[in-house]
Coordinates of C-alpha atoms in Angstrom, one line a residue:
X648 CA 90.9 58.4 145.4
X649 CA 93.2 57.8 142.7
X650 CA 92.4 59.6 139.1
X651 CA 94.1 60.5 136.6
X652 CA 95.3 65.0 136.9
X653 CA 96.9 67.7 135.4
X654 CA 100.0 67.9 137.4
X655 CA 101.8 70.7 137.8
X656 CA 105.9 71.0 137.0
X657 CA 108.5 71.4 139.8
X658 CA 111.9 72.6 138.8
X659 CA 113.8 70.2 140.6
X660 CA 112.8 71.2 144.4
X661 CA 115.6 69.9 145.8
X662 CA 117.7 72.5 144.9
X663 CA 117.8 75.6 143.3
X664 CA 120.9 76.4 142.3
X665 CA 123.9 73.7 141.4
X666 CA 125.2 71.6 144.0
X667 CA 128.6 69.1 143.6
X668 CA 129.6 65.9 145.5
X669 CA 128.3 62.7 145.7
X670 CA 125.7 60.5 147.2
X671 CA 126.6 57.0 148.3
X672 CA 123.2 55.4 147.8
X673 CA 122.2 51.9 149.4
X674 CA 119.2 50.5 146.8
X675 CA 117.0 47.2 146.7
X676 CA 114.7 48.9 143.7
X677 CA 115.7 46.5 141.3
X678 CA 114.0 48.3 138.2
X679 CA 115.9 49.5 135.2
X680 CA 113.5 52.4 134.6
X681 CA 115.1 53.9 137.6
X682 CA 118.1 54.7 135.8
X683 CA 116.5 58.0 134.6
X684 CA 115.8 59.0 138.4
X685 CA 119.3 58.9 138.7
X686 CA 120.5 60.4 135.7
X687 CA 117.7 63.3 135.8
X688 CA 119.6 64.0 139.8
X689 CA 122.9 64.1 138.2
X690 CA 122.3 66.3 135.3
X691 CA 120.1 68.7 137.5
X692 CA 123.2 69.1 140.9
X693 CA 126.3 68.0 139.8
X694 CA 126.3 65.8 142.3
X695 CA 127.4 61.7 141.6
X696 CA 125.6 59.2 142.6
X697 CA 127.4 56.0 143.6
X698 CA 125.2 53.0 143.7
X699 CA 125.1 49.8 145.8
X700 CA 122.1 47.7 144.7
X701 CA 121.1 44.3 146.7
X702 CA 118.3 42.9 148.1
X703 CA 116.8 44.4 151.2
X704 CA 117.9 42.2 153.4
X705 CA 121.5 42.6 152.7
X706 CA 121.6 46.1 152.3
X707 CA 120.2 46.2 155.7
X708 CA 122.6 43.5 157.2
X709 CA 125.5 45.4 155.2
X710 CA 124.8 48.7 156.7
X711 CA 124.7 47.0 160.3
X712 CA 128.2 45.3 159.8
X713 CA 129.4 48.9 158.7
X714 CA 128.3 50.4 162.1
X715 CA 129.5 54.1 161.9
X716 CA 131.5 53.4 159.1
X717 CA 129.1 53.3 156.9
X718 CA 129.3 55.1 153.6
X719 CA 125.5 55.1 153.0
X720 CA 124.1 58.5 152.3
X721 CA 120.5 57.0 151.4
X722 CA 118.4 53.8 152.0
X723 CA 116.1 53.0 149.1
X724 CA 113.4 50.1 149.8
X725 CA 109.9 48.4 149.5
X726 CA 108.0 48.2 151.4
X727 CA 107.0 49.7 155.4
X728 CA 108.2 46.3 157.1
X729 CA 111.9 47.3 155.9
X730 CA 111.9 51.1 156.4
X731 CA 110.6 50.2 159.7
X732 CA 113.2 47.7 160.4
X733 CA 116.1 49.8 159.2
X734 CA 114.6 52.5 161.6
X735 CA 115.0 49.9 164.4
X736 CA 118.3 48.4 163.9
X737 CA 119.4 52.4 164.3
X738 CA 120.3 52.6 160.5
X739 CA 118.2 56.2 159.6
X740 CA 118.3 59.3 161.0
X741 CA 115.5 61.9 161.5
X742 CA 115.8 64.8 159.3
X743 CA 114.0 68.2 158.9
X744 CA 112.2 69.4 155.5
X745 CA 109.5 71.4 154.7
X746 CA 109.8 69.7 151.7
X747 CA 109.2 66.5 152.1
X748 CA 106.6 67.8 155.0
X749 CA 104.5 69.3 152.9
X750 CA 104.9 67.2 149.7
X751 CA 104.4 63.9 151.3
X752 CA 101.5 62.7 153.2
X753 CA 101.0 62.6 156.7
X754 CA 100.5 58.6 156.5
X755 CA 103.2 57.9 154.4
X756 CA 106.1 59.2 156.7
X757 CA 107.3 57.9 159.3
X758 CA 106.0 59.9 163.0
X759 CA 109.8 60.6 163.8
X760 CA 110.7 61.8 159.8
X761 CA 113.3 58.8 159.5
X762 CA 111.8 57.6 156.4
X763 CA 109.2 58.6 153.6
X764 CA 107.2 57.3 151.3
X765 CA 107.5 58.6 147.7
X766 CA 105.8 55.9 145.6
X767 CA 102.9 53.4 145.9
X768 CA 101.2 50.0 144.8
X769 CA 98.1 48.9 146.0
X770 CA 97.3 45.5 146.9
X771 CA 94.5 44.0 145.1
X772 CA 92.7 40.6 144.5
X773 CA 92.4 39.8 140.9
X774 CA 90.1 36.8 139.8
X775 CA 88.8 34.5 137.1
X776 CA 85.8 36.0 135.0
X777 CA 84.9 33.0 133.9
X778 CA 84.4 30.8 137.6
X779 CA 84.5 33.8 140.0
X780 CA 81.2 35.2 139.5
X781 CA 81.3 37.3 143.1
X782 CA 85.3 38.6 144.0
X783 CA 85.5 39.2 147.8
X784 CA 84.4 43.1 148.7
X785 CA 86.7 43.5 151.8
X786 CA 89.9 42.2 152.6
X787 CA 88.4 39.9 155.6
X788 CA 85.9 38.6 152.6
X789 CA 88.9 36.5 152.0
X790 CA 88.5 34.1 154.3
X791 CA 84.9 33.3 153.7
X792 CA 84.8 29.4 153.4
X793 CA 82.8 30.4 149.9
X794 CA 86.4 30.9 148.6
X795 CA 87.6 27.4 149.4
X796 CA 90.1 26.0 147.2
X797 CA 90.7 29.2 145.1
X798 CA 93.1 31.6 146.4
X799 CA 96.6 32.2 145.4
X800 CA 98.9 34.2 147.5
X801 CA 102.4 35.0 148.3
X802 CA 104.1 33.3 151.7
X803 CA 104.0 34.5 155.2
X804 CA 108.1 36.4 154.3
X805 CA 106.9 38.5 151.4
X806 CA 107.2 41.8 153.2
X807 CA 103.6 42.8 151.0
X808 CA 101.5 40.4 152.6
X809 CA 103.7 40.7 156.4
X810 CA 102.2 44.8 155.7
X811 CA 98.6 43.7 154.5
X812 CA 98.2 41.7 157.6
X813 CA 99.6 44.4 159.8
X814 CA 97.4 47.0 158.5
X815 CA 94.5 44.0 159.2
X816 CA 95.5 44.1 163.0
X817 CA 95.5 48.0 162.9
X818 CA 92.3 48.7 161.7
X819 CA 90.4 45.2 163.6
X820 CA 92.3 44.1 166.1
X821 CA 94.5 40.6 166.9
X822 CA 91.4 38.5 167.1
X823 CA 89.8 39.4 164.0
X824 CA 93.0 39.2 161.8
X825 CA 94.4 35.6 163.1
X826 CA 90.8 34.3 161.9
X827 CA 91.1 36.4 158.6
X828 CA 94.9 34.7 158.5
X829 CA 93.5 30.8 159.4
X830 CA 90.3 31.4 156.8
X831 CA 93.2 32.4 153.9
X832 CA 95.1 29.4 154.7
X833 CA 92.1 27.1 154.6
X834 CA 91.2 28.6 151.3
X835 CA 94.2 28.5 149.2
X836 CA 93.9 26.4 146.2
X837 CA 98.1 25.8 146.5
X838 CA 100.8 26.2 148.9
X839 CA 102.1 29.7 148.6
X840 CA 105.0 29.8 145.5
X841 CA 106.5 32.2 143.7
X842 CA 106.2 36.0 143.4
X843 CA 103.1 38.1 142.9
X844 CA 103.1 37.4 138.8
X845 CA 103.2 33.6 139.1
X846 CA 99.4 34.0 141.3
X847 CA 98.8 36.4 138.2
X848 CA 100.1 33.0 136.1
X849 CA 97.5 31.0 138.2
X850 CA 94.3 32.5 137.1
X851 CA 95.3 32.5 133.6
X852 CA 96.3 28.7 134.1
X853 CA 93.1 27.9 136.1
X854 CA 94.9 26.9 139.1
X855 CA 94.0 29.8 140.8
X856 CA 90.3 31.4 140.9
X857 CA 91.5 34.5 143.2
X858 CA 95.4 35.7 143.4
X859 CA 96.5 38.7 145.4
X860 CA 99.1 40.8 143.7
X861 CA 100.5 44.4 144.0
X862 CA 98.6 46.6 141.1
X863 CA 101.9 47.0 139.3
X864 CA 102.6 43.5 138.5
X865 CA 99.3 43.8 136.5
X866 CA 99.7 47.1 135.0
X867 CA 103.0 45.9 134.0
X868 CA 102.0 43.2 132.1
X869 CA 99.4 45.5 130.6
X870 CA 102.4 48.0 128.9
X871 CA 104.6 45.1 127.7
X872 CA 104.4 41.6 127.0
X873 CA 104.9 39.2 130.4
X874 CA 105.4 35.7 129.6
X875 CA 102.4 33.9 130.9
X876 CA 100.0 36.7 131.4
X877 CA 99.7 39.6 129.4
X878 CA 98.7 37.3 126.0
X879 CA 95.7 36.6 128.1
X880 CA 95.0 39.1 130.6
X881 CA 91.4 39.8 129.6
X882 CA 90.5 36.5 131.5
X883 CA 91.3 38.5 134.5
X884 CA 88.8 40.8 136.5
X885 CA 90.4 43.5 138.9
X886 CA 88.7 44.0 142.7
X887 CA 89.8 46.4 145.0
X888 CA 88.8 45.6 148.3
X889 CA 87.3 47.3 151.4
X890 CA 86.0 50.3 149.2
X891 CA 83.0 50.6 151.4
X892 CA 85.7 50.4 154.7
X893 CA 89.0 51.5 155.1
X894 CA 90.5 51.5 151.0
X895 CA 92.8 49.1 149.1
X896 CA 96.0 48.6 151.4
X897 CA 99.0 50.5 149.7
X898 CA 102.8 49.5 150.1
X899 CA 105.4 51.9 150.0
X900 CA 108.7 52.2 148.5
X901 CA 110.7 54.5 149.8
X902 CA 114.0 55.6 151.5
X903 CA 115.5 57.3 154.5
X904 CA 118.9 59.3 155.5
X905 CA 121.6 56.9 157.0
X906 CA 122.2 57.3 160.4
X907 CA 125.9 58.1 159.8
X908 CA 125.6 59.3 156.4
X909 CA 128.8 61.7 155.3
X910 CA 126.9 63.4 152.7
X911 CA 123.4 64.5 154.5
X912 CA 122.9 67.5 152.7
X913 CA 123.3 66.2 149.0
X914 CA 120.9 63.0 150.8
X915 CA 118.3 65.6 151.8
X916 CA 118.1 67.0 148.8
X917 CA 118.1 63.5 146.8
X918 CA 114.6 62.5 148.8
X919 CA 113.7 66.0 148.2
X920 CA 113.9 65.6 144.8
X921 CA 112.1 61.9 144.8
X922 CA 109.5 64.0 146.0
X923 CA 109.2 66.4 142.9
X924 CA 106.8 66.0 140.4
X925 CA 108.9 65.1 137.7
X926 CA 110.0 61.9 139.8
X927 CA 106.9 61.3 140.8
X928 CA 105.5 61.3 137.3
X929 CA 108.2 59.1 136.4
X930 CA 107.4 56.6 139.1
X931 CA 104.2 56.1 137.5
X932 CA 105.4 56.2 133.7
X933 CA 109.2 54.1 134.6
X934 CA 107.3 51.6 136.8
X935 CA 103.8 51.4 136.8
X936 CA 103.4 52.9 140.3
X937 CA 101.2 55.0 142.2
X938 CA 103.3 58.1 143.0
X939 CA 103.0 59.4 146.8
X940 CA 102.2 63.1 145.8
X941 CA 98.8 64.1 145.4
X942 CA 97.6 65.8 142.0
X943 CA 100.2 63.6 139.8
X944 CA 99.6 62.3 136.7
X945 CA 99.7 58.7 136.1
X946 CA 100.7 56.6 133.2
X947 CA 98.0 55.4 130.9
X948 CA 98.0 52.0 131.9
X949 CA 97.8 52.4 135.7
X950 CA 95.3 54.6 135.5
X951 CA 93.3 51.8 133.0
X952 CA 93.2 50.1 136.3
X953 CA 90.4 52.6 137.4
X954 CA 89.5 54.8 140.4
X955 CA 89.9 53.7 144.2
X956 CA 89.8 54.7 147.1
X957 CA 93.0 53.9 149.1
X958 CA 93.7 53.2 152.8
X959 CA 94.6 56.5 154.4
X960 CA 96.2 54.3 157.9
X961 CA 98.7 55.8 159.2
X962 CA 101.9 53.4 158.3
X963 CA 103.8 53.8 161.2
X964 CA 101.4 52.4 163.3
X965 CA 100.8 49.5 161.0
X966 CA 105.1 49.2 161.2
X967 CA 104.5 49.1 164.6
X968 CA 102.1 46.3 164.3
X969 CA 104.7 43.8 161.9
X970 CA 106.2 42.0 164.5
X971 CA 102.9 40.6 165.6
X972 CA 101.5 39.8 162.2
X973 CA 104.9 37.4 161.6
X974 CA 103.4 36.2 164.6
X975 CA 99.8 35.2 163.5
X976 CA 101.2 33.8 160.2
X977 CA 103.5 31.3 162.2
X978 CA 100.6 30.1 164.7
X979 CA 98.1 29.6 162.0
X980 CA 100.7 27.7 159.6
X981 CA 101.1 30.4 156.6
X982 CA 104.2 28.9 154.6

């Protein structure tokens, strides 16, 4: 259950006494808050970090190309379909650290310690107050034909809903989560656009009586002002779904060692550090995440989004199921 705690504060775990060198580190988090992750590292080791940001895809694709040439210390991502695809392509070696053992959650690490989870957002359904009188309780409440015409969501490539529908075939099988997938289709009140504001957008436009969006998109636009949304958030109710069942579905972000990375020890201790409380906090506070460490506090406005209970799967084996759930979007014509 997510609440808000006292946390306690770490000097800097990953190290405790001042390191030098650098860190060559391969990022798709996008966010400008980040920066004080960074410079917090810096100021704490000595040691540089040298940054090469892209999207996910091409950092992935880059690091392939690069074979053992590779200059990457560090993969930073979003979400469990990449950190489990970077594992596959060979591009993340397992490392050993009580650490990160101890600190992180069994189900937010990877079962052969290539990759870890250090911050996350769950996946919610948000709807109308005003003509959504009854929000669906469970994820599979989605597809009830009741919903016809109302729901807004991402397309079958957005690596948060290729996850949700993984963790769908995890918990109830093939069957039950290709008629969960065909029931969403039949129910969307547009073809799937834009990113997980613009279904935020929807309801507040009345295009969309239900949109399913990552909790920080929302608790974004909550602290500052989004275009579109925030001016008239209060239209929107917040559901999280399966709270009698399995928990809201969380996606990760999170990072891994490079397979050939020539600065592994300053890496190790980087995750280690993402893994501190101060970092932790400052997920929450920088970006309006859930951090991965039990007992943090969170920032005012995620915590406004109110207690939960979150899915405790095991996310290497919903990894494991991602292949198949690309699968069930293609046959039931997800765009």
């Amino acid at each position: 259950m997510f609440k808000t705690t006292t946390a306690i504060t770490l000097a800097l775990i990953a190290t405790s006494a001042i390191a030098e060198g650098e860190l060559n580190l391969y990022s798709s988090r996008h966010y400008d808050t980040d920066e004080r992750l960074y410079s917090d590292f810096e100021d704490a080791t000595g040691i540089r970090i040298n940054r090469i940001e892209g999207k996910a895809d091409e950092l992935i694709a880059r690091m392939q190309a690069e074979g053992a040439n590779s200059p990457a210390d560090i993969l930073l991502t979003v979400d469990t379909s990449r950190l489990a695809r970077a594992k596959e392509a060979g591009l993340l070696q397992a490392i050993d650290s009580a650490v990160l053992e101890d600190r992180i959650p069994a189900n937010l690490q990877d079962n052969d310690n290539q990759w870890f989870g250090f911050s996350q957002r769950a996946r919610l359904y948000f709807y109308d107050k005003a003509s959504v009188s009854t929000p669906p309780a469970t994820y599979l409440d989605l597809a009830d034909p009741a919903y016809k015409g109302q729901v807004c969501i991402r397309s079958s490539t957005n690596t948060y809903n290729q996850t949700l529908l993984a963790s769908i075939i995890t918990h109830h099988g093939e069957d039950v989560a290709r008629d969960w997938a065909q029931g969403v289709v039949a129910n969307m009140a547009r073809e799937p656009q834009g990113g997980d504001t613009d279904q935020l957008r929807g309801i507040v436009s009345g295009e969309c009586g239900i949109a399913v969006s990552n909790s920080y998109y929302f608790a974004r636009a909550l602290r500052s002002d989004v275009k579109g949304l925030s001016a008239e958030i209060d239209k929107i109710g917040i559901a999280f779904p399966s709270q009698d069942a399995e928990g809201a579905h969380m996606n990760l972000s999170g990072g891994g060692v490079a397979a050939h990375a020539p600065n592994r020890d300053n890496a190790v201790k980087f995750l280690e550090y993402l893994a501190s409380d101060q970092a932790q906090v400052y997920f929450s506070n920088g970006n309006d995440e859930y951090p991965a460490v039990a007992g943090v506090d969170l920032a005012e406005n995620v915590a406004a989004l109110g207690e939960f209970k979150a899915d405790a799967v095991n996310l290497s084996e919903v990894a494991a199921n991602i292949p198949m759930a690309q699968k069930i979007f293609n046959e039931v014509g997800w765009k």
